[in-house]
mmCIF file of C-alpha atoms and ligand atoms in Angstrom:
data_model
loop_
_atom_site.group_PDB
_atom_site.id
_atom_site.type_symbol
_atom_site.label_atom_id
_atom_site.label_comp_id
_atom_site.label_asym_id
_atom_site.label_seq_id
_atom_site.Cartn_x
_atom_site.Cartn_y
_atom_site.Cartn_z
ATOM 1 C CA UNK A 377 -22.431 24.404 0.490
ATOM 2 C CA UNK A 378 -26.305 24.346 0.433
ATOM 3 C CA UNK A 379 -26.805 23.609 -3.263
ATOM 4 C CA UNK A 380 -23.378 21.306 -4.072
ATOM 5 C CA UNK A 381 -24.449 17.503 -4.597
ATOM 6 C CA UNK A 382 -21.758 16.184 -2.950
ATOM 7 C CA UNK A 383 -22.058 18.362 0.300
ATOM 8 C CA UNK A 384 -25.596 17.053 0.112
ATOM 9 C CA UNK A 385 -23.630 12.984 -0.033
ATOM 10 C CA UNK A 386 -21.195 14.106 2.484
ATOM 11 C CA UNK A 387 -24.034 15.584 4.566
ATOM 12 C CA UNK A 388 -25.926 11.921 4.092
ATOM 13 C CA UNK A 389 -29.066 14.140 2.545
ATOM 14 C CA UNK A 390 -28.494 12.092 -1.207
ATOM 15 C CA UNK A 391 -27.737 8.086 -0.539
ATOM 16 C CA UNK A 392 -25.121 6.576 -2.037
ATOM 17 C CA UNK A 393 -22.735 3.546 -2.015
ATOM 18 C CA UNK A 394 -19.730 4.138 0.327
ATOM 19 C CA UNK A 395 -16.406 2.700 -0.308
ATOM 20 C CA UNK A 396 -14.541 4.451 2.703
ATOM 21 C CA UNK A 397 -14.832 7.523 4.943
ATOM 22 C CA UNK A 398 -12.985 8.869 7.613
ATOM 23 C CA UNK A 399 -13.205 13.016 9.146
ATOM 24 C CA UNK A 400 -11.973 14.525 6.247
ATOM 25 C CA UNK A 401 -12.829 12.405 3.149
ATOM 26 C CA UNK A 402 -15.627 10.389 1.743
ATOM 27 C CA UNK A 403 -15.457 7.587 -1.397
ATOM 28 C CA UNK A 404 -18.490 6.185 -3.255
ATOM 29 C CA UNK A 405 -19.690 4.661 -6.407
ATOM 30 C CA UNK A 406 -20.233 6.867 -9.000
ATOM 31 C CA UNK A 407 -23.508 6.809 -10.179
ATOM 32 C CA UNK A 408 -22.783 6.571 -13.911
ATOM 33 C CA UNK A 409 -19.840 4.428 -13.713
ATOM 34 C CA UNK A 410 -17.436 4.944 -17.095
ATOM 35 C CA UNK A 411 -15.361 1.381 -16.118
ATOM 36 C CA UNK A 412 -16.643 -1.331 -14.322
ATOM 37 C CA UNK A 413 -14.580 -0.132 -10.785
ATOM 38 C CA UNK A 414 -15.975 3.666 -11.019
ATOM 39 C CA UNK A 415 -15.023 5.469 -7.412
ATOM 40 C CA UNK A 416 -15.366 9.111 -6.447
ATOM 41 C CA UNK A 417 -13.483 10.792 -3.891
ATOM 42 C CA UNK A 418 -14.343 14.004 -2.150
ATOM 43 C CA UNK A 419 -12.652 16.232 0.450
ATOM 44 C CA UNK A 420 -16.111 16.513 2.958
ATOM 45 C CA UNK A 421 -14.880 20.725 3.430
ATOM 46 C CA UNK A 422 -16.224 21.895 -0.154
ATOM 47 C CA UNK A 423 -13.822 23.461 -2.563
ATOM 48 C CA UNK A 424 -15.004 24.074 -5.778
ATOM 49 C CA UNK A 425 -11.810 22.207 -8.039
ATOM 50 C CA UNK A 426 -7.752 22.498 -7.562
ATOM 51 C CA UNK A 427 -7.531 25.982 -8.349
ATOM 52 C CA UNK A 428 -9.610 26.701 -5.209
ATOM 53 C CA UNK A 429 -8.137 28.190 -2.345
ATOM 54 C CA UNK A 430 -9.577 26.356 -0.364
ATOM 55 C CA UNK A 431 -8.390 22.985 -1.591
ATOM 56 C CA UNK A 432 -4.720 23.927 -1.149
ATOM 57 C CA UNK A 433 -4.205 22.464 2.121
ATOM 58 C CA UNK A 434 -1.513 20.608 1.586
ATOM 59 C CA UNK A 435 -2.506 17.686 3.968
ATOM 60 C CA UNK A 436 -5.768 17.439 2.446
ATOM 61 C CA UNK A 437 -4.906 16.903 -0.620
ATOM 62 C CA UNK A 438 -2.016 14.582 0.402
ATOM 63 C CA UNK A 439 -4.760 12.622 2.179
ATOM 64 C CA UNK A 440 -6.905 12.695 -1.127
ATOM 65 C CA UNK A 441 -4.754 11.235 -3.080
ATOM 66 C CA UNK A 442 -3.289 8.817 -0.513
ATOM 67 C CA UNK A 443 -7.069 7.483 0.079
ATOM 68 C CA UNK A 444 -7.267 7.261 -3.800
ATOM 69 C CA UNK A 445 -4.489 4.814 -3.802
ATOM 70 C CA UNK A 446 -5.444 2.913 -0.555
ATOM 71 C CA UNK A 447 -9.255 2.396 -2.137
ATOM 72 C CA UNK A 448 -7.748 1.398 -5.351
ATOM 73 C CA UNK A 449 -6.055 -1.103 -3.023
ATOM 74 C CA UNK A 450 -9.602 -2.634 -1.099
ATOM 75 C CA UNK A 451 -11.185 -2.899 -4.328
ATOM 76 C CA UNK A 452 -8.248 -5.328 -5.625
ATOM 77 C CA UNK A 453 -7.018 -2.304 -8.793
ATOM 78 C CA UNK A 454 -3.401 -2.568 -7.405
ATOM 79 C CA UNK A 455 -3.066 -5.984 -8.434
ATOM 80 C CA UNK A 456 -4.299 -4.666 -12.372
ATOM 81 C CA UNK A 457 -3.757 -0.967 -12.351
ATOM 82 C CA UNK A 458 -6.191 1.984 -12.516
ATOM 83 C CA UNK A 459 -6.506 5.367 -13.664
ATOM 84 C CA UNK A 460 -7.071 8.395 -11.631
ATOM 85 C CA UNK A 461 -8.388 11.647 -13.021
ATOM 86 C CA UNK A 462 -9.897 14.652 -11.719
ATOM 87 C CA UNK A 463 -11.811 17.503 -13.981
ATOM 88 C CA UNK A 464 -11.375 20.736 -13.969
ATOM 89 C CA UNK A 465 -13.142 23.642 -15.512
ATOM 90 C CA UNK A 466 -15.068 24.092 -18.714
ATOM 91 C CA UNK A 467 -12.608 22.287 -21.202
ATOM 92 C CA UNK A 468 -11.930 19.345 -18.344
ATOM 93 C CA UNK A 469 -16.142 19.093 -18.674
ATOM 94 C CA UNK A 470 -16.079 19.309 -14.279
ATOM 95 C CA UNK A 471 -20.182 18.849 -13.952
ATOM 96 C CA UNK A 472 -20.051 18.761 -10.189
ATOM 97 C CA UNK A 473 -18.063 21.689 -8.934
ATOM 98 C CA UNK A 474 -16.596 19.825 -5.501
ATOM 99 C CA UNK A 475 -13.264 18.906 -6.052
ATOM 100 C CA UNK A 476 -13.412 15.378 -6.896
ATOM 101 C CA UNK A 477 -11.366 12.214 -8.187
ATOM 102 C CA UNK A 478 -12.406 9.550 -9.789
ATOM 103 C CA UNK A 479 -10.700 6.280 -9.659
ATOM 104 C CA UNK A 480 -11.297 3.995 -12.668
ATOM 105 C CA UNK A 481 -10.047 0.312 -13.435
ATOM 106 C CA UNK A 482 -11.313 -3.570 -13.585
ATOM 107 C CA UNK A 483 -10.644 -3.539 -16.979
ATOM 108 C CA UNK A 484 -7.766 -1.966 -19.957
ATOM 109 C CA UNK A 485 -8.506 1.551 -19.474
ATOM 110 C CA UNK A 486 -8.990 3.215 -23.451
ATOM 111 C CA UNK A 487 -5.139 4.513 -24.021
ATOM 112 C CA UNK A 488 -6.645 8.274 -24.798
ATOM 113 C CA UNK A 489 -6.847 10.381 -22.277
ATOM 114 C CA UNK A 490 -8.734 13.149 -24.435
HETATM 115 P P1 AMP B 1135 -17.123 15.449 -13.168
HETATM 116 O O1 AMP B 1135 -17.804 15.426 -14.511
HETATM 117 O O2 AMP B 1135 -15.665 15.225 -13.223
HETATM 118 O O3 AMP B 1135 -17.513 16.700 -12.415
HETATM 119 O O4 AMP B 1135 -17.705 14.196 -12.372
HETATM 120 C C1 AMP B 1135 -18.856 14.215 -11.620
HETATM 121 C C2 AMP B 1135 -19.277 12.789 -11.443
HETATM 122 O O5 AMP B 1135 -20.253 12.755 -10.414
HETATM 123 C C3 AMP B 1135 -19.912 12.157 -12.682
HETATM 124 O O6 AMP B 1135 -19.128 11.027 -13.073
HETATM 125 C C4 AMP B 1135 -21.312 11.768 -12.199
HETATM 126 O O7 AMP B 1135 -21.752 10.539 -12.732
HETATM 127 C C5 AMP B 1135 -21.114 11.711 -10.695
HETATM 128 N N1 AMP B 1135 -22.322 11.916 -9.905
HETATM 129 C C6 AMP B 1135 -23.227 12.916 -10.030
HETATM 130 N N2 AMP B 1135 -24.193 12.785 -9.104
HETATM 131 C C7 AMP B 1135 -23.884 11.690 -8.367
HETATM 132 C C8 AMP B 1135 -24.492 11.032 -7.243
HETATM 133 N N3 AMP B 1135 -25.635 11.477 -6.693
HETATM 134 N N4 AMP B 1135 -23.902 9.923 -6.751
HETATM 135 C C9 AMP B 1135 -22.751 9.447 -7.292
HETATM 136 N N5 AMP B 1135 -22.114 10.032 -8.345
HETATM 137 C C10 AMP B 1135 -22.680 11.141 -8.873
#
């Protein structure tokens, strides 16, 4: 999509830190990390969140997940544990509306999820 900030990462028109990339999905540092290991990653097709269409490819978002796991893996989080999250909505305060998830860890993660 023209306007969507991450098209615009995937697209390599904003820079950013890469973590991994392959055809269908991209993983960088999040610009405002919220831990000290802060990762987002992002189907390169643009959906807008889960309740997209368009994101319910089942093999995507296999492969979303799965690269979640294998970057928490390079970055050392399976030996401590990490959290992964991804917004949704209004109440789940999504600000970028690209399906995303963030992985978070490299230190105790605050027990609240709210
Ligand atoms: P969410 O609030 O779940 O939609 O998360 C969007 C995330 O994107 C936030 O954590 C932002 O800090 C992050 N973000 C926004 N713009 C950029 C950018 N240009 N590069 C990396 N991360 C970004």
């Amino acid at each position: 999509m023209e306007d969507c900030i991450f098209c615009k990462i995937v697209r390599g028109e904003i820079p950013t830190k890469k973590v991994y990339e392959d055809e269908r999905v991209l993983a960088f540092y999040d610009v405002a990390p919220q831990a000290p290991v802060h990762v987002l990653i992002v189907p390169k097709a643009h959906s807008q969140d889960l309740l997209d269409s368009r994101a319910l490819d089942d093999a995507l978002l296999a492969h979303l997940l799965r690269t979640a796991a294998e970057v928490a893996v390079m970055l050392g989080l399976d030996k401590t544990g990490f959290r992964i999250v991804s917004n949704c909505g209004e109440d789940g305060r999504q600000s970028v509306k690209h399906l995303h998830i963030h992985l978070l860890g490299g230190q105790k993660l605050s027990e609240r999820m709210s």
